[in-house]
Amino acid sequence: MRRSALDFLGGTQSMSMKQLSAILAATTQPLFADFASANFIQLYLYAHRVDGLQPGVYKFWPEPAELEQIKNGDQRVAAAGLSLGQELAGNACVAFSMIGDLERAARAHGDRSYRYVHFEAGAIGHRLYLAAEALGLGATGIGAFYDEEVHRYLNLAPEQGRVVYHFAIGYPVSDPRLAA
Ligand SMILES: Cc1cc2nc3c(=O)[nH]c(=O)nc-3n(C[C@H](O)[C@H](O)[C@H](O)COP(=O)(O)O)c2cc1C
């Protein structure tokens, strides 16, 4: 039944911190693949509606599992705008930027590194999909975003990484494909 959500409901319904914690925990489980000897992806969250979490932008630290707030306030317009104006990133409960440390990856893997960073982002994305679905939410991978605007918005210098993937999780709108 897992499908990418076509959009999210927006409105006032929030997700719980317990759901968000479980989703984030799913992203920190080891990946068993030759590209996964080290982690190169850093998650940033645009929290719109998560119980107990002020709307804002957060950096996720996996060890220990912590969210560091780096921006305050409503991020719905920013998240949608950065995601090439796709409203689903603002209508979700939480949206993500995955930032890949391409320089460190290149030092470790040379020419293969660009591919490996994207493999890792894709694998994390699929964990987000499955975790969201298992918790009764919906998710959508977002491959369309304004790279330089994301870097500026998150205050990322080139050596801190480059955006490789966006993601959104929330309450999906009804999907006629699932009723077919
Ligand atoms: C890497 C990746 C990037 C995607 N980018 C977008 C996007 O920018 N906007 C969007 O609405 N859906 C996006 N999607 C969702 C795809 O449209 C969707 O996965 C595809 O239609 C297959 O449907 P399914 O996930 O329900 O099987 C993306 C999915 C992936 C895996």
Coordinates of N, CA, C and O and ligand atoms in Angstrom, one line a residue:
M1 N 0.8 -1.2 0.0 CA 0.0 0.0 0.0 C 0.9 1.3 0.0 O 0.3 2.4 -0.2
R2 N 2.2 1.2 0.2 CA 2.9 2.4 0.3 C 3.0 3.1 -1.0 O 3.3 2.6 -2.0
R3 N 2.5 4.4 -1.0 CA 2.6 5.2 -2.2 C 3.2 6.6 -1.7 O 3.0 7.0 -0.6
S4 N 3.8 7.3 -2.6 CA 4.2 8.6 -2.3 C 2.9 9.5 -2.2 O 2.1 9.4 -3.0
A5 N 2.9 10.2 -1.1 CA 1.7 11.1 -0.9 C 1.7 12.2 -2.1 O 2.8 12.7 -2.4
L6 N 0.5 12.4 -2.6 CA 0.4 13.4 -3.7 C 0.5 14.8 -3.1 O 1.0 15.7 -3.8
D7 N 0.0 15.0 -1.9 CA 0.1 16.2 -1.2 C -0.3 15.8 0.3 O -0.6 14.7 0.6
F8 N -0.2 16.8 1.2 CA -0.5 16.6 2.6 C -1.7 17.5 2.9 O -1.9 18.5 2.3
L9 N -2.4 17.2 4.1 CA -3.6 17.9 4.4 C -3.4 19.3 4.9 O -4.3 20.1 4.8
G10 N -2.2 19.7 5.4 CA -2.0 21.0 5.9 C -2.9 21.1 7.2 O -3.1 20.1 7.9
G11 N -3.5 22.2 7.4 CA -4.5 22.4 8.5 C -3.8 22.4 9.9 O -2.6 22.8 10.0
T12 N -4.4 21.8 10.9 CA -3.9 21.9 12.2 C -3.4 20.6 12.8 O -2.8 20.6 13.9
Q13 N -3.8 19.5 12.1 CA -3.4 18.2 12.8 C -1.9 18.0 12.8 O -1.3 18.1 11.8
S14 N -1.4 17.7 14.0 CA 0.0 17.5 14.1 C 0.4 16.1 14.3 O -0.5 15.2 14.6
M15 N 1.7 15.8 14.1 CA 2.2 14.5 14.5 C 2.8 14.5 15.8 O 3.1 15.6 16.3
S16 N 3.0 13.4 16.5 CA 3.5 13.4 17.8 C 5.0 13.3 17.8 O 5.6 12.9 16.8
M17 N 5.6 13.8 18.9 CA 7.1 13.7 19.0 C 7.5 12.2 19.0 O 8.6 11.9 18.5
K18 N 6.7 11.3 19.6 CA 7.0 9.9 19.6 C 7.1 9.4 18.1 O 8.0 8.6 17.8
Q19 N 6.2 9.8 17.3 CA 6.3 9.4 15.9 C 7.5 10.0 15.2 O 8.2 9.2 14.5
L20 N 7.8 11.2 15.5 CA 9.0 11.8 14.9 C 10.3 11.1 15.4 O 11.2 10.8 14.6
S21 N 10.3 10.8 16.7 CA 11.5 10.1 17.2 C 11.7 8.7 16.6 O 12.8 8.3 16.2
A22 N 10.6 8.0 16.4 CA 10.7 6.7 15.8 C 11.1 6.8 14.3 O 11.9 6.0 13.8
I23 N 10.7 7.8 13.6 CA 11.1 8.0 12.2 C 12.6 8.4 12.1 O 13.3 7.8 11.3
L24 N 13.0 9.2 13.0 CA 14.4 9.6 13.0 C 15.3 8.4 13.4 O 16.4 8.2 12.9
A25 N 14.8 7.6 14.4 CA 15.5 6.4 14.8 C 15.7 5.5 13.6 O 16.8 4.8 13.5
A26 N 14.7 5.4 12.8 CA 14.8 4.5 11.6 C 15.9 4.9 10.7 O 16.5 4.1 10.0
T27 N 16.2 6.2 10.7 CA 17.3 6.7 9.7 C 18.7 6.4 10.3 O 19.7 6.6 9.6
T28 N 18.8 6.1 11.6 CA 20.1 5.9 12.2 C 20.5 4.4 12.2 O 21.6 4.1 12.6
Q29 N 19.6 3.5 11.8 CA 20.0 2.1 11.8 C 21.1 1.9 10.7 O 21.1 2.5 9.7
P30 N 22.0 0.9 11.0 CA 23.1 0.7 10.0 C 22.6 0.3 8.7 O 21.5 -0.4 8.6
L31 N 23.3 0.7 7.6 CA 23.0 0.2 6.3 C 24.0 -0.9 5.9 O 25.2 -0.6 6.2
F32 N 23.5 -2.0 5.4 CA 24.5 -3.0 5.0 C 24.7 -3.0 3.6 O 24.0 -3.5 2.7
A33 N 25.7 -2.2 3.2 CA 26.1 -2.0 1.8 C 27.5 -1.5 1.7 O 28.0 -1.0 2.6
D34 N 28.1 -1.8 0.5 CA 29.6 -1.4 0.4 C 29.8 0.1 0.4 O 30.8 0.6 0.8
F35 N 28.7 0.8 0.1 CA 28.8 2.3 0.1 C 28.7 2.9 1.5 O 28.8 4.1 1.7
A36 N 28.3 2.0 2.5 CA 27.8 2.6 3.8 C 28.9 2.4 4.9 O 28.5 2.3 6.0
S37 N 30.1 2.4 4.5 CA 31.1 2.2 5.6 C 31.2 3.5 6.5 O 31.7 3.4 7.6
A38 N 30.8 4.6 6.0 CA 30.7 5.8 6.8 C 29.4 6.6 6.4 O 28.9 6.3 5.3
N39 N 29.0 7.5 7.3 CA 27.8 8.2 7.0 C 28.1 9.6 6.5 O 29.0 10.3 7.1
F40 N 27.5 10.0 5.4 CA 27.8 11.3 4.8 C 26.6 12.2 4.8 O 26.7 13.4 4.3
I41 N 25.5 11.7 5.2 CA 24.2 12.5 5.1 C 23.9 13.1 6.5 O 23.9 12.4 7.5
Q42 N 23.6 14.4 6.5 CA 23.2 15.2 7.7 C 21.7 15.6 7.4 O 21.4 16.2 6.4
L43 N 20.9 15.3 8.4 CA 19.4 15.7 8.2 C 19.2 17.0 8.9 O 19.6 17.3 10.0
Y44 N 18.5 17.9 8.1 CA 17.9 19.1 8.7 C 16.4 19.0 8.5 O 15.9 18.4 7.5
L45 N 15.6 19.4 9.6 CA 14.2 19.3 9.6 C 13.6 20.7 9.5 O 14.0 21.6 10.2
Y46 N 12.5 20.8 8.8 CA 11.6 22.0 8.8 C 10.4 21.5 9.6 O 9.5 20.8 9.0
A47 N 10.3 21.8 10.9 CA 9.2 21.3 11.7 C 8.0 22.3 11.6 O 8.2 23.5 11.9
H48 N 6.9 21.8 11.0 CA 5.7 22.6 10.9 C 4.7 22.3 12.0 O 4.3 23.2 12.7
R49 N 4.4 21.0 12.2 CA 3.4 20.7 13.2 C 3.8 19.3 13.8 O 3.4 18.3 13.4
V50 N 4.6 19.5 14.9 CA 5.0 18.3 15.7 C 4.8 18.7 17.1 O 5.3 19.7 17.6
D51 N 4.0 17.9 17.8 CA 3.6 18.2 19.2 C 4.9 18.4 20.0 O 5.8 17.6 20.0
G52 N 4.9 19.5 20.8 CA 6.1 19.7 21.7 C 7.3 20.3 21.0 O 8.3 20.5 21.7
L53 N 7.2 20.6 19.7 CA 8.4 21.1 19.0 C 8.0 22.4 18.4 O 7.1 22.5 17.6
Q54 N 8.7 23.5 18.8 CA 8.4 24.8 18.2 C 8.6 24.7 16.7 O 9.6 24.2 16.3
P55 N 7.7 25.3 15.9 CA 8.0 25.4 14.5 C 9.4 26.1 14.3 O 9.8 27.0 15.0
G56 N 10.2 25.5 13.4 CA 11.5 26.0 13.1 C 12.3 25.0 12.3 O 11.8 24.0 11.8
V57 N 13.6 25.4 12.1 CA 14.5 24.5 11.4 C 15.4 23.8 12.5 O 15.9 24.5 13.4
Y58 N 15.6 22.6 12.4 CA 16.4 21.8 13.3 C 17.5 21.0 12.6 O 17.2 20.4 11.5
K59 N 18.6 20.8 13.2 CA 19.7 19.9 12.8 C 19.6 18.7 13.6 O 19.5 18.8 14.9
F60 N 19.6 17.5 13.0 CA 19.4 16.2 13.7 C 20.8 15.6 14.0 O 21.6 15.4 13.1
W61 N 21.1 15.5 15.3 CA 22.3 14.8 15.7 C 21.9 13.4 16.1 O 21.2 13.2 17.1
P62 N 22.4 12.4 15.4 CA 22.0 11.0 15.7 C 22.5 10.5 17.1 O 21.9 9.6 17.7
E63 N 23.7 11.0 17.5 CA 24.3 10.4 18.7 C 24.8 11.4 19.6 O 25.8 12.1 19.4
P64 N 24.1 11.7 20.7 CA 22.8 11.1 21.1 C 21.7 11.8 20.2 O 21.9 12.9 19.7
A65 N 20.6 11.1 20.1 CA 19.5 11.6 19.2 C 19.0 12.9 19.8 O 18.3 12.9 20.8
E66 N 19.4 14.0 19.1 CA 19.0 15.3 19.6 C 18.7 16.2 18.4 O 19.2 16.0 17.3
L67 N 17.8 17.2 18.6 CA 17.5 18.2 17.6 C 18.0 19.5 18.1 O 17.7 20.0 19.2
E68 N 18.8 20.1 17.2 CA 19.4 21.4 17.6 C 18.6 22.5 16.7 O 18.6 22.4 15.5
Q69 N 18.0 23.4 17.4 CA 17.2 24.4 16.7 C 18.1 25.4 16.1 O 18.9 26.0 16.8
I70 N 18.0 25.6 14.8 CA 18.9 26.7 14.2 C 18.1 27.8 13.6 O 18.6 28.8 13.2
K71 N 16.7 27.7 13.5 CA 15.9 28.8 13.1 C 14.5 28.6 13.9 O 14.1 27.5 14.1
N72 N 13.9 29.8 14.2 CA 12.7 29.8 14.8 C 11.6 30.2 13.9 O 11.8 31.0 13.0
G73 N 10.4 29.7 14.2 CA 9.2 30.3 13.4 C 8.7 29.4 12.3 O 9.3 28.4 12.0
D74 N 7.6 29.9 11.8 CA 6.9 29.1 10.7 C 7.8 28.9 9.5 O 8.2 29.9 8.9
Q75 N 7.9 27.6 9.1 CA 8.8 27.3 8.0 C 8.0 26.8 6.8 O 8.6 26.3 5.8
R76 N 6.7 26.9 6.8 CA 5.9 26.3 5.7 C 6.2 26.9 4.3 O 6.4 26.2 3.4
V77 N 6.2 28.3 4.3 CA 6.5 28.9 3.0 C 7.9 28.6 2.6 O 8.2 28.4 1.4
A78 N 8.9 28.7 3.5 CA 10.3 28.4 3.2 C 10.5 27.0 2.6 O 11.1 26.8 1.6
A79 N 9.9 26.0 3.4 CA 10.1 24.6 2.9 C 9.5 24.4 1.6 O 10.1 23.7 0.7
A80 N 8.3 25.0 1.3 CA 7.7 24.8 0.0 C 8.5 25.5 -1.1 O 8.8 25.0 -2.2
G81 N 8.9 26.7 -0.8 CA 9.7 27.5 -1.7 C 11.0 26.9 -2.1 O 11.4 26.7 -3.3
L82 N 11.7 26.4 -1.1 CA 13.0 25.7 -1.3 C 12.8 24.4 -2.1 O 13.7 24.1 -2.9
S83 N 11.7 23.8 -2.0 CA 11.4 22.6 -2.7 C 10.8 22.9 -4.0 O 9.7 22.3 -4.4
L84 N 11.3 23.8 -4.7 CA 10.9 24.2 -6.1 C 9.4 24.6 -6.0 O 8.7 24.4 -7.0
G85 N 9.0 25.3 -5.0 CA 7.6 25.8 -4.9 C 6.6 24.7 -4.8 O 5.4 24.9 -5.1
Q86 N 6.9 23.5 -4.3 CA 6.0 22.4 -4.2 C 5.3 22.5 -2.8 O 5.9 22.3 -1.8
E87 N 4.0 22.7 -2.9 CA 3.3 23.0 -1.6 C 3.3 21.8 -0.6 O 3.1 22.0 0.6
L88 N 3.5 20.6 -1.2 CA 3.4 19.5 -0.2 C 4.5 19.6 0.9 O 4.3 19.1 2.0
A89 N 5.6 20.3 0.6 CA 6.7 20.4 1.6 C 6.2 21.4 2.7 O 6.8 21.3 3.8
G90 N 5.3 22.3 2.4 CA 4.7 23.1 3.5 C 3.5 22.5 4.1 O 3.2 22.8 5.3
N91 N 2.7 21.7 3.4 CA 1.5 21.1 4.0 C 1.9 19.9 4.9 O 1.0 19.4 5.6
A92 N 3.1 19.3 4.7 CA 3.5 18.2 5.6 C 3.6 18.7 7.0 O 3.5 19.8 7.4
C93 N 3.7 17.7 7.9 CA 4.0 18.0 9.3 C 5.5 18.4 9.5 O 5.9 19.2 10.4
V94 N 6.3 17.7 8.7 CA 7.8 17.9 8.8 C 8.4 17.7 7.4 O 7.9 16.8 6.7
A95 N 9.3 18.6 7.1 CA 10.0 18.4 5.8 C 11.5 18.3 6.1 O 11.9 18.7 7.2
F96 N 12.2 17.7 5.2 CA 13.7 17.5 5.5 C 14.5 18.0 4.3 O 14.1 17.9 3.1
S97 N 15.7 18.4 4.6 CA 16.8 18.5 3.7 C 17.9 17.5 4.1 O 18.3 17.5 5.2
M98 N 18.3 16.7 3.1 CA 19.5 15.8 3.4 C 20.7 16.5 2.8 O 20.7 16.8 1.5
I99 N 21.7 16.8 3.6 CA 22.9 17.5 3.2 C 24.0 16.4 3.2 O 24.3 15.8 4.2
G100 N 24.6 16.3 2.0 CA 25.7 15.3 1.8 C 27.0 16.0 1.9 O 27.3 17.0 1.3
D101 N 27.9 15.3 2.7 CA 29.3 15.8 2.8 C 30.1 15.3 1.7 O 30.8 14.3 1.8
L102 N 30.0 16.0 0.6 CA 30.6 15.5 -0.7 C 32.1 15.5 -0.6 O 32.8 14.6 -1.2
E103 N 32.7 16.5 0.1 CA 34.2 16.6 0.2 C 34.7 15.4 1.0 O 35.7 14.8 0.6
R104 N 34.1 15.1 2.2 CA 34.6 14.0 3.0 C 34.4 12.7 2.2 O 35.3 11.8 2.2
A105 N 33.3 12.6 1.5 CA 33.0 11.4 0.7 C 34.1 11.2 -0.4 O 34.5 10.1 -0.7
A106 N 34.5 12.3 -1.0 CA 35.5 12.2 -2.1 C 36.8 11.8 -1.5 O 37.5 11.0 -2.2
R107 N 37.1 12.2 -0.3 CA 38.4 11.8 0.3 C 38.4 10.3 0.5 O 39.4 9.6 0.4
A108 N 37.2 9.8 0.9 CA 37.1 8.3 1.3 C 36.9 7.5 0.0 O 37.4 6.3 0.0
H109 N 36.2 7.9 -1.0 CA 35.8 7.0 -2.1 C 36.1 7.5 -3.4 O 35.8 6.9 -4.4
G110 N 36.8 8.7 -3.5 CA 37.2 9.2 -4.9 C 36.0 9.4 -5.8 O 35.0 9.9 -5.4
D111 N 36.2 8.9 -7.0 CA 35.2 9.1 -8.1 C 33.8 8.5 -7.8 O 32.8 9.0 -8.3
R112 N 33.8 7.5 -7.0 CA 32.5 6.9 -6.7 C 31.7 7.6 -5.6 O 30.5 7.3 -5.4
S113 N 32.3 8.6 -5.0 CA 31.7 9.2 -3.8 C 30.4 9.9 -4.1 O 29.5 9.8 -3.3
Y114 N 30.3 10.6 -5.2 CA 29.0 11.3 -5.5 C 27.9 10.4 -5.6 O 26.8 10.6 -5.0
R115 N 28.1 9.2 -6.2 CA 27.1 8.2 -6.3 C 26.8 7.6 -4.9 O 25.6 7.4 -4.6
Y116 N 27.8 7.4 -4.1 CA 27.6 6.8 -2.8 C 26.8 7.7 -1.9 O 25.9 7.2 -1.2
V117 N 27.0 9.0 -2.0 CA 26.3 9.9 -1.1 C 24.8 9.9 -1.5 O 23.9 9.9 -0.7
H118 N 24.5 9.8 -2.8 CA 23.1 9.7 -3.3 C 22.5 8.3 -2.9 O 21.3 8.2 -2.6
F119 N 23.3 7.2 -3.0 CA 22.8 5.9 -2.5 C 22.3 6.0 -1.1 O 21.3 5.6 -0.7
E120 N 23.2 6.7 -0.3 CA 22.9 6.8 1.2 C 21.6 7.6 1.4 O 20.7 7.2 2.1
A121 N 21.5 8.7 0.6 CA 20.3 9.6 0.8 C 19.1 8.8 0.3 O 18.0 8.8 1.0
G122 N 19.2 8.0 -0.7 CA 18.1 7.2 -1.2 C 17.6 6.1 -0.2 O 16.5 5.9 0.1
A123 N 18.6 5.5 0.5 CA 18.3 4.5 1.5 C 17.7 5.1 2.7 O 16.7 4.6 3.2
I124 N 18.1 6.3 3.1 CA 17.5 7.0 4.2 C 16.1 7.4 3.8 O 15.1 7.2 4.6
G125 N 15.9 7.8 2.6 CA 14.6 8.2 2.1 C 13.6 7.0 2.2 O 12.5 7.2 2.6
H126 N 14.1 5.9 1.8 CA 13.2 4.7 1.8 C 12.9 4.3 3.3 O 11.8 3.8 3.5
R127 N 13.8 4.5 4.2 CA 13.4 4.3 5.6 C 12.4 5.3 6.1 O 11.5 4.9 6.9
L128 N 12.6 6.5 5.6 CA 11.5 7.5 6.0 C 10.2 7.1 5.4 O 9.2 7.2 6.1
Y129 N 10.2 6.7 4.2 CA 8.9 6.2 3.6 C 8.2 5.1 4.4 O 7.1 5.2 4.8
L130 N 9.0 4.1 4.8 CA 8.5 2.9 5.4 C 8.1 3.2 6.9 O 7.1 2.8 7.4
A131 N 8.9 4.0 7.6 CA 8.6 4.4 8.9 C 7.3 5.2 9.0 O 6.5 5.0 9.8
A132 N 7.2 6.2 8.1 CA 6.0 7.1 8.1 C 4.8 6.2 7.8 O 3.8 6.3 8.5
E133 N 4.9 5.3 6.9 CA 3.7 4.5 6.5 C 3.4 3.6 7.7 O 2.2 3.5 8.1
A134 N 4.4 3.0 8.4 CA 4.1 2.1 9.5 C 3.4 2.9 10.6 O 2.7 2.3 11.4
L135 N 3.7 4.2 10.7 CA 3.1 5.0 11.8 C 1.8 5.6 11.4 O 1.3 6.5 12.1
G136 N 1.2 5.3 10.3 CA 0.0 5.8 9.8 C 0.0 7.2 9.2 O -1.0 7.9 9.0
L137 N 1.2 7.6 8.8 CA 1.4 8.8 8.1 C 1.7 8.5 6.6 O 1.7 7.4 6.2
G138 N 2.0 9.6 5.9 CA 2.4 9.4 4.5 C 3.7 10.2 4.3 O 4.1 11.0 5.1
A139 N 4.4 9.9 3.1 CA 5.7 10.5 2.9 C 5.8 10.7 1.4 O 5.2 10.0 0.6
T140 N 6.7 11.7 1.0 CA 7.1 11.9 -0.4 C 8.5 12.3 -0.5 O 8.9 13.2 0.2
G141 N 9.3 11.6 -1.3 CA 10.6 12.0 -1.6 C 10.5 13.2 -2.5 O 9.6 13.3 -3.4
I142 N 11.4 14.2 -2.4 CA 11.4 15.4 -3.2 C 12.8 15.6 -3.8 O 13.7 15.9 -3.1
G143 N 12.8 15.3 -5.1 CA 14.1 15.5 -5.8 C 14.3 16.9 -6.4 O 15.4 17.1 -7.0
A144 N 13.3 17.7 -6.3 CA 13.3 19.0 -7.0 C 13.4 20.1 -5.9 O 12.5 20.2 -5.1
F145 N 14.6 20.8 -5.9 CA 14.8 21.9 -4.9 C 15.8 22.8 -5.5 O 16.5 22.5 -6.5
Y146 N 15.8 24.0 -4.9 CA 16.8 25.1 -5.3 C 18.0 24.9 -4.5 O 18.1 25.4 -3.3
D147 N 19.0 24.3 -5.1 CA 20.2 24.0 -4.3 C 20.8 25.2 -3.6 O 21.0 25.2 -2.4
E148 N 21.2 26.3 -4.4 CA 21.9 27.4 -3.7 C 21.0 28.1 -2.7 O 21.5 28.5 -1.6
E149 N 19.7 28.2 -2.9 CA 18.8 28.8 -1.9 C 18.8 28.0 -0.6 O 18.8 28.5 0.5
V150 N 18.8 26.6 -0.8 CA 18.9 25.8 0.4 C 20.2 26.0 1.2 O 20.1 26.2 2.4
H151 N 21.3 26.1 0.5 CA 22.6 26.3 1.2 C 22.6 27.6 1.9 O 23.0 27.7 3.0
R152 N 22.0 28.6 1.2 CA 21.9 30.0 1.9 C 21.0 29.9 3.1 O 21.4 30.5 4.1
Y153 N 19.9 29.3 2.9 CA 18.9 29.3 4.0 C 19.4 28.6 5.2 O 19.2 29.0 6.4
L154 N 20.2 27.5 5.0 CA 20.7 26.7 6.1 C 22.1 27.2 6.5 O 22.7 26.6 7.4
N155 N 22.6 28.3 5.9 CA 23.9 28.9 6.2 C 25.0 27.8 6.1 O 25.9 27.7 6.9
L156 N 25.0 27.1 5.0 CA 26.0 26.1 4.8 C 27.1 26.5 3.9 O 26.9 26.9 2.7
A157 N 28.3 26.5 4.4 CA 29.5 26.7 3.6 C 29.7 25.5 2.7 O 29.3 24.4 3.1
P158 N 30.4 25.6 1.5 CA 30.5 24.4 0.7 C 31.1 23.2 1.4 O 30.7 22.1 1.2
E159 N 32.1 23.5 2.3 CA 32.7 22.3 3.0 C 31.8 21.7 4.0 O 32.1 20.6 4.5
Q160 N 30.6 22.3 4.3 CA 29.7 21.7 5.2 C 28.7 20.8 4.5 O 27.8 20.1 5.1
G161 N 28.8 20.7 3.2 CA 27.9 19.8 2.4 C 27.0 20.5 1.5 O 26.9 21.7 1.5
R162 N 26.4 19.7 0.6 CA 25.5 20.2 -0.4 C 24.2 19.4 -0.3 O 24.2 18.2 0.0
V163 N 23.1 20.1 -0.7 CA 21.8 19.4 -0.6 C 21.7 18.3 -1.7 O 22.0 18.6 -2.8
V164 N 21.2 17.1 -1.3 CA 21.1 16.1 -2.3 C 19.6 15.5 -2.4 O 19.3 14.8 -3.3
Y165 N 18.8 15.8 -1.4 CA 17.5 15.2 -1.4 C 16.6 15.9 -0.4 O 17.1 16.4 0.7
H166 N 15.3 16.1 -0.7 CA 14.3 16.6 0.2 C 13.3 15.6 0.5 O 13.2 14.6 -0.3
F167 N 12.6 15.8 1.5 CA 11.6 14.8 1.9 C 10.4 15.4 2.7 O 10.7 16.5 3.3
A168 N 9.3 14.9 2.7 CA 8.2 15.4 3.4 C 7.3 14.3 4.0 O 7.1 13.3 3.4
I169 N 6.9 14.5 5.3 CA 6.1 13.5 6.0 C 4.9 14.2 6.6 O 5.1 15.3 7.3
G170 N 3.7 13.6 6.5 CA 2.5 14.2 7.2 C 1.3 13.4 6.9 O 1.4 12.2 6.7
Y171 N 0.2 14.0 7.0 CA -1.1 13.3 6.7 C -1.5 13.5 5.2 O -1.7 14.6 4.8
P172 N -1.4 12.4 4.5 CA -1.6 12.5 3.1 C -3.1 12.8 2.7 O -4.0 12.4 3.4
V173 N -3.2 13.5 1.6 CA -4.5 13.7 1.0 C -5.0 12.4 0.4 O -4.1 11.5 0.2
S174 N -6.3 12.2 0.2 CA -6.7 10.9 -0.3 C -6.2 10.7 -1.7 O -6.1 11.6 -2.4
D175 N -5.9 9.4 -1.9 CA -5.2 9.1 -3.2 C -6.1 8.2 -4.0 O -6.2 7.0 -3.6
P176 N -6.6 8.6 -5.1 CA -7.6 7.8 -5.9 C -6.9 6.5 -6.4 O -7.6 5.5 -6.5
R177 N -5.6 6.5 -6.5 CA -4.9 5.3 -6.9 C -5.0 4.1 -5.9 O -5.0 3.0 -6.3
L178 N -5.1 4.5 -4.6 CA -5.2 3.4 -3.6 C -6.6 2.9 -3.5 O -6.8 1.7 -3.0
A179 N -7.6 3.6 -4.0 CA -9.0 3.1 -4.0 C -9.3 2.3 -5.3 O -10.3 1.5 -5.3
A180 N -8.4 2.4 -6.2 CA -8.7 1.7 -7.5 C -8.6 0.2 -7.4 O -7.9 -0.3 -6.5
Ligands
LIG1 C1 14.3 10.4 -5.6 C2 12.8 10.8 -5.6 C3 12.5 12.1 -5.9 C4 11.2 12.5 -6.0 N1 10.8 13.9 -6.2 C5 9.5 14.3 -6.1 C6 9.2 15.6 -6.2 O1 10.1 16.5 -6.3 N2 7.9 16.0 -6.2 C7 6.9 15.0 -6.0 O2 5.7 15.4 -5.9 N3 7.2 13.7 -5.9 C8 8.5 13.3 -6.0 N4 8.8 12.0 -5.8 C9 7.7 11.0 -5.7 C10 7.6 10.3 -7.0 O3 6.8 11.0 -7.9 C11 7.0 8.9 -6.7 O4 7.8 8.2 -5.9 C12 6.8 8.1 -8.0 O5 5.7 8.7 -8.7 C13 6.4 6.6 -7.7 O6 5.3 6.6 -6.9 P1 5.3 5.7 -5.5 O7 6.4 6.3 -4.6 O8 3.9 6.0 -4.9 O9 5.6 4.3 -5.8 C14 10.1 11.6 -5.8 C15 10.5 10.3 -5.5 C16 11.8 9.9 -5.4 C17 12.2 8.5 -5.0

